[in-house]
Short mmCIF file of C-alpha atoms in Angstrom, two decimals:
data_model
loop_
_atom_site.label_atom_id
_atom_site.label_comp_id
_atom_site.label_asym_id
_atom_site.label_seq_id
_atom_site.Cartn_x
_atom_site.Cartn_y
_atom_site.Cartn_z
CA MET A 1 0.00 0.00 0.00
CA SER A 2 1.28 3.47 -0.70
CA PHE A 3 0.14 6.98 0.06
CA GLU A 4 0.99 10.08 -1.89
CA ALA A 5 1.23 13.69 -0.83
CA GLY A 6 2.53 16.93 -2.28
CA ALA A 7 2.90 17.76 -5.96
CA GLY A 8 2.56 15.16 -8.68
CA ALA A 9 4.88 12.18 -8.85
CA ALA A 10 8.27 12.68 -10.46
CA ASP A 11 7.86 12.05 -14.17
CA GLN A 12 10.70 10.44 -16.04
CA PRO A 13 13.53 11.54 -13.82
CA GLY A 14 16.00 9.55 -15.95
CA GLU A 15 18.78 7.29 -14.71
CA VAL A 16 20.23 7.32 -11.22
CA THR A 17 23.50 9.21 -11.54
CA ASN A 18 24.56 9.11 -7.89
CA SER A 19 23.48 7.01 -4.94
CA PHE A 20 24.43 6.67 -1.33
CA GLU A 21 23.14 4.35 1.38
CA LEU A 22 23.64 4.16 5.09
CA ARG A 23 22.26 2.16 7.98
CA LEU A 24 21.92 3.37 11.52
CA GLN A 25 21.03 1.81 14.83
CA GLY A 26 17.52 2.53 16.00
CA GLU A 27 18.49 4.99 18.71
CA VAL A 28 18.17 8.77 18.92
CA ARG A 29 21.87 9.44 19.34
CA ALA A 30 22.58 7.83 15.95
CA ILE A 31 20.43 10.36 14.08
CA ALA A 32 22.78 13.34 14.15
CA ALA A 33 25.70 11.42 12.63
CA ALA A 34 23.47 9.95 9.91
CA ALA A 35 22.01 13.38 9.07
CA ASP A 36 25.53 14.81 8.97
CA SER A 37 26.54 12.10 6.46
CA ILE A 38 23.58 13.01 4.26
CA SER A 39 24.50 16.68 4.59
CA ALA A 40 28.07 15.98 3.44
CA LYS A 41 26.74 14.02 0.45
CA LEU A 42 24.37 16.85 -0.54
CA GLN A 43 27.28 19.29 -0.44
CA LEU A 44 29.34 16.95 -2.57
CA LEU A 45 26.52 16.80 -5.11
CA GLN A 46 26.49 20.62 -5.15
CA ILE A 47 22.80 20.87 -4.36
CA ALA A 48 21.66 24.49 -3.94
CA GLU A 49 22.05 25.55 -0.32
CA GLU A 50 18.37 26.35 0.24
CA LYS A 51 17.40 22.90 -1.02
CA GLN A 52 20.10 21.29 1.11
CA VAL A 53 18.70 22.65 4.38
CA GLU A 54 15.15 21.72 3.44
CA ILE A 55 16.18 18.16 2.49
CA LEU A 56 18.27 17.87 5.63
CA LEU A 57 15.46 18.88 7.96
CA ALA A 58 13.09 16.47 6.18
CA VAL A 59 15.70 13.70 6.53
CA HIS A 60 16.09 14.50 10.19
CA GLU A 61 12.35 14.34 10.76
CA ALA A 62 11.99 11.06 8.88
CA LEU A 63 14.93 9.47 10.71
CA ALA A 64 13.51 10.63 14.05
CA ASN A 65 10.17 9.11 13.13
CA ALA A 66 11.81 5.82 12.09
CA VAL A 67 13.93 5.61 15.25
CA VAL A 68 11.35 6.75 17.82
CA HIS A 69 8.22 5.13 16.39
CA GLY A 70 9.57 2.43 14.04
CA CYS A 71 12.37 1.16 16.29
CA LYS A 72 11.02 2.31 19.67
CA ASN A 73 14.52 3.68 20.31
CA ASP A 74 15.94 0.13 20.33
CA PRO A 75 19.60 0.06 19.16
CA SER A 76 19.30 -3.61 18.19
CA LYS A 77 16.98 -2.50 15.37
CA GLU A 78 18.13 -0.84 12.19
CA VAL A 79 17.00 2.02 9.96
CA ARG A 80 18.04 2.22 6.31
CA CYS A 81 18.48 5.48 4.47
CA ARG A 82 19.18 5.80 0.72
CA LEU A 83 19.85 8.91 -1.30
CA GLU A 84 19.60 8.91 -5.09
CA GLN A 85 20.25 11.69 -7.56
CA TYR A 86 18.69 11.36 -11.00
CA ALA A 87 19.86 12.59 -14.38
CA ASN A 88 17.40 15.50 -14.25
CA GLY A 89 18.82 16.59 -10.87
CA HIS A 90 15.94 15.32 -8.76
CA ILE A 91 16.88 13.97 -5.34
CA LEU A 92 15.11 10.96 -3.80
CA ILE A 93 15.53 10.01 -0.15
CA VAL A 94 14.16 6.64 1.00
CA ILE A 95 14.04 5.79 4.71
CA THR A 96 12.88 2.39 5.92
CA ASP A 97 12.27 1.15 9.46
CA PRO A 98 11.36 -2.30 10.84
CA GLY A 99 8.29 -1.12 12.76
CA SER A 100 4.69 -2.19 12.48
CA GLY A 101 3.83 0.87 10.38
CA TYR A 102 1.06 3.42 10.64
CA SER A 103 -1.37 5.33 8.48
CA PRO A 104 0.07 8.79 7.77
CA GLN A 105 -3.24 9.88 6.26
CA GLN A 106 -4.87 9.66 9.68
CA LEU A 107 -2.51 12.13 11.33
CA PRO A 108 -4.29 15.32 12.42
CA ASP A 109 -3.39 18.69 10.92
CA PRO A 110 -1.01 20.22 13.51
CA THR A 111 -1.85 23.76 12.33
CA GLY A 112 -5.50 23.45 13.32
CA ASP A 113 -6.70 25.41 16.37
CA GLU A 114 -7.19 22.29 18.47
CA HIS A 115 -3.62 21.02 17.84
CA ILE A 116 -1.53 24.18 17.46
CA HIS A 117 -0.51 24.19 21.15
CA ARG A 118 0.50 20.53 21.22
CA ASP A 119 4.17 19.76 21.76
CA HIS A 120 4.34 16.92 19.21
CA GLY A 121 2.81 15.71 15.93
CA ARG A 122 4.46 18.10 13.46
CA GLY A 123 7.15 15.89 11.89
CA ILE A 124 5.28 14.39 8.94
CA TYR A 125 3.47 17.66 8.26
CA LEU A 126 6.83 19.43 8.12
CA ILE A 127 8.25 16.83 5.72
CA ARG A 128 5.29 17.37 3.39
CA GLN A 129 5.88 21.13 3.46
CA LEU A 130 9.61 20.88 2.82
CA MET A 131 9.69 18.25 0.07
CA ASP A 132 8.07 18.30 -3.38
CA ASN A 133 6.58 14.82 -3.28
CA VAL A 134 6.20 12.34 -0.42
CA LEU A 135 5.12 8.71 -0.69
CA PHE A 136 4.55 6.20 2.10
CA GLU A 137 5.07 2.52 1.26
CA HIS A 138 4.66 -0.75 3.16
CA ASN A 139 2.01 0.56 5.54
CA GLY A 140 4.11 3.58 6.49
CA ARG A 141 7.33 1.68 7.25
CA GLU A 142 9.03 3.33 4.29
CA ILE A 143 8.96 6.97 3.31
CA ARG A 144 10.06 8.16 -0.14
CA MET A 145 10.72 11.88 -0.37
CA TRP A 146 11.48 13.80 -3.58
CA LYS A 147 13.11 17.18 -4.01
CA TYR A 148 12.94 18.49 -7.57
CA MET B 1 24.20 23.09 21.27
CA ASP B 2 25.51 25.91 23.47
CA ILE B 3 22.98 27.34 25.92
CA ASN B 4 23.80 30.53 27.76
CA VAL B 5 21.37 32.02 30.26
CA ARG B 6 21.71 35.42 31.89
CA LYS B 7 19.25 37.50 33.88
CA ARG B 8 18.40 41.05 32.77
CA SER B 9 15.75 43.13 34.55
CA GLN B 10 13.99 40.07 35.96
CA VAL B 11 13.96 38.44 32.50
CA GLN B 12 15.89 35.29 31.70
CA VAL B 13 17.68 35.74 28.37
CA VAL B 14 18.47 32.36 26.78
CA GLN B 15 21.05 32.48 24.01
CA LEU B 16 21.14 29.33 21.87
CA LYS B 17 23.88 28.37 19.43
CA GLY B 18 23.65 25.32 17.17
CA GLN B 19 20.92 23.11 15.78
CA LEU B 20 17.88 22.68 18.02
CA ARG B 21 16.98 19.10 17.23
CA LEU B 22 15.92 15.81 18.80
CA GLY B 23 18.49 14.41 21.21
CA GLU B 24 21.03 16.19 23.34
CA ALA B 25 20.12 19.74 22.22
CA VAL B 26 16.42 19.41 22.97
CA ASP B 27 17.12 17.53 26.22
CA ASP B 28 19.59 20.20 27.39
CA LEU B 29 17.20 23.04 26.62
CA GLN B 30 14.34 21.27 28.38
CA ARG B 31 16.55 20.73 31.45
CA THR B 32 17.57 24.40 31.46
CA ILE B 33 13.94 25.50 31.23
CA ASN B 34 12.88 23.14 34.02
CA GLU B 35 15.63 24.39 36.33
CA SER B 36 14.82 28.02 35.68
CA MET B 37 11.09 27.56 36.19
CA ALA B 38 11.73 25.61 39.38
CA GLU B 39 13.44 28.76 40.67
CA GLY B 40 10.30 30.78 39.92
CA ASP B 41 11.24 32.38 36.60
CA ALA B 42 8.43 32.93 34.10
CA ARG B 43 9.66 35.72 31.81
CA PHE B 44 11.96 34.51 29.09
CA VAL B 45 13.64 35.78 25.95
CA VAL B 46 15.08 33.17 23.59
CA ASN B 47 17.63 34.39 21.09
CA LEU B 48 17.53 32.19 17.96
CA SER B 49 19.92 34.19 15.77
CA GLU B 50 22.54 31.44 15.91
CA VAL B 51 20.15 28.50 15.47
CA PRO B 52 20.32 27.53 11.80
CA MET B 53 17.80 24.69 12.13
CA ILE B 54 14.91 23.72 14.42
CA ASP B 55 13.22 20.35 14.03
CA SER B 56 9.73 19.38 15.22
CA SER B 57 11.08 18.29 18.62
CA GLY B 58 12.69 21.70 19.06
CA ILE B 59 9.43 23.36 18.06
CA GLY B 60 7.63 21.16 20.58
CA VAL B 61 9.95 22.33 23.37
CA LEU B 62 9.39 25.99 22.47
CA VAL B 63 5.61 25.57 22.37
CA ARG B 64 5.61 23.72 25.72
CA PHE B 65 7.95 26.37 27.12
CA LEU B 66 5.55 29.15 26.10
CA ALA B 67 2.55 27.36 27.62
CA SER B 68 4.39 26.78 30.93
CA ALA B 69 5.58 30.39 31.14
CA LYS B 70 2.10 31.76 30.42
CA LYS B 71 0.62 29.45 33.04
CA ARG B 72 2.95 31.14 35.53
CA GLY B 73 1.95 34.62 34.41
CA GLY B 74 4.94 35.18 32.13
CA SER B 75 5.83 34.55 28.51
CA VAL B 76 8.53 33.45 26.08
CA LYS B 77 9.58 35.96 23.43
CA LEU B 78 11.82 35.14 20.49
CA VAL B 79 14.69 37.23 19.16
CA ASN B 80 15.92 37.36 15.59
CA PRO B 81 15.30 33.78 14.43
CA SER B 82 17.54 32.76 11.52
CA ASN B 83 15.82 32.72 8.12
CA PHE B 84 15.35 28.96 8.03
CA ALA B 85 14.27 28.73 11.68
CA GLN B 86 11.68 31.44 11.02
CA LYS B 87 10.51 29.68 7.87
CA THR B 88 10.15 26.40 9.75
CA LEU B 89 8.16 27.99 12.59
CA ARG B 90 5.92 29.65 10.02
CA LEU B 91 5.40 26.43 8.02
CA VAL B 92 3.95 24.66 11.04
CA GLY B 93 1.88 27.66 12.04
CA VAL B 94 3.48 28.41 15.41
CA LEU B 95 5.39 31.62 14.60
CA ASN B 96 2.29 33.67 15.40
CA LEU B 97 2.09 32.17 18.88
CA PHE B 98 5.24 34.10 19.83
CA GLU B 99 6.16 37.75 19.98
CA VAL B 100 9.31 38.18 17.87
CA TYR B 101 11.83 41.01 18.35
CA GLU B 102 14.90 42.16 16.49
CA ASP B 103 17.23 42.14 19.49
CA ASP B 104 17.48 41.20 23.17
CA ASP B 105 17.03 44.78 24.39
CA GLN B 106 13.68 45.20 22.66
CA ALA B 107 12.47 41.81 23.85
CA VAL B 108 13.48 42.46 27.47
CA ALA B 109 11.95 45.94 27.40
CA SER B 110 8.66 44.53 26.11
CA PHE B 111 8.07 42.87 29.49
CA ASN B 112 7.88 46.28 31.20
#
């Protein structure tokens, strides 16, 4: 099952010209190092700075979601993160966790009056605002995020 | 993340430096807030000029911080958030919850 959000799906992005994959333990303290690795890769690929920070924050949110909810902060579990750059310059980030999944469509809008003062529940919303296209696969255990 | 707190005219001025994100940074800020509130402080200024990025956990701490301060009759006012921090706060709709000032002096003076 997959869910789609944001602008239309990437059409014909061409071949993958660069790819990078990392795995991290399912604990919060592993997130910063993984995000820093992605940041270094984005710099190497000479992605525009504004896009870099938006991608990086989305990656951070998705990794936090995978570690906290997917792995229950258990270092014996593992999160996979893959970055791909396509011939047309589009960037795809895929993050997969071993959790039981969830339905991202059922998350409440954190900007609504009844939720605006809550101290949690903004991560997925933020990802959708920062990236151009977001897909959820395998019952929410995998998130695929595009930046055009 | 570096957290520096100093008191000016009965207002706690919290200067942050670094990314405010899940993990040590958010935990340290939450601890600092808890300690300060335990001592009776309720008026806070948070300078975000040197915070290039805030994630949803960092936003959560700021929102909780504001609610706690208001409950005690005070407030939390923000100073000069970096462009991306401001954009992020706006994207999730919480920027309007805070008063935002250009510098510490203006923010401190606004409590009087």
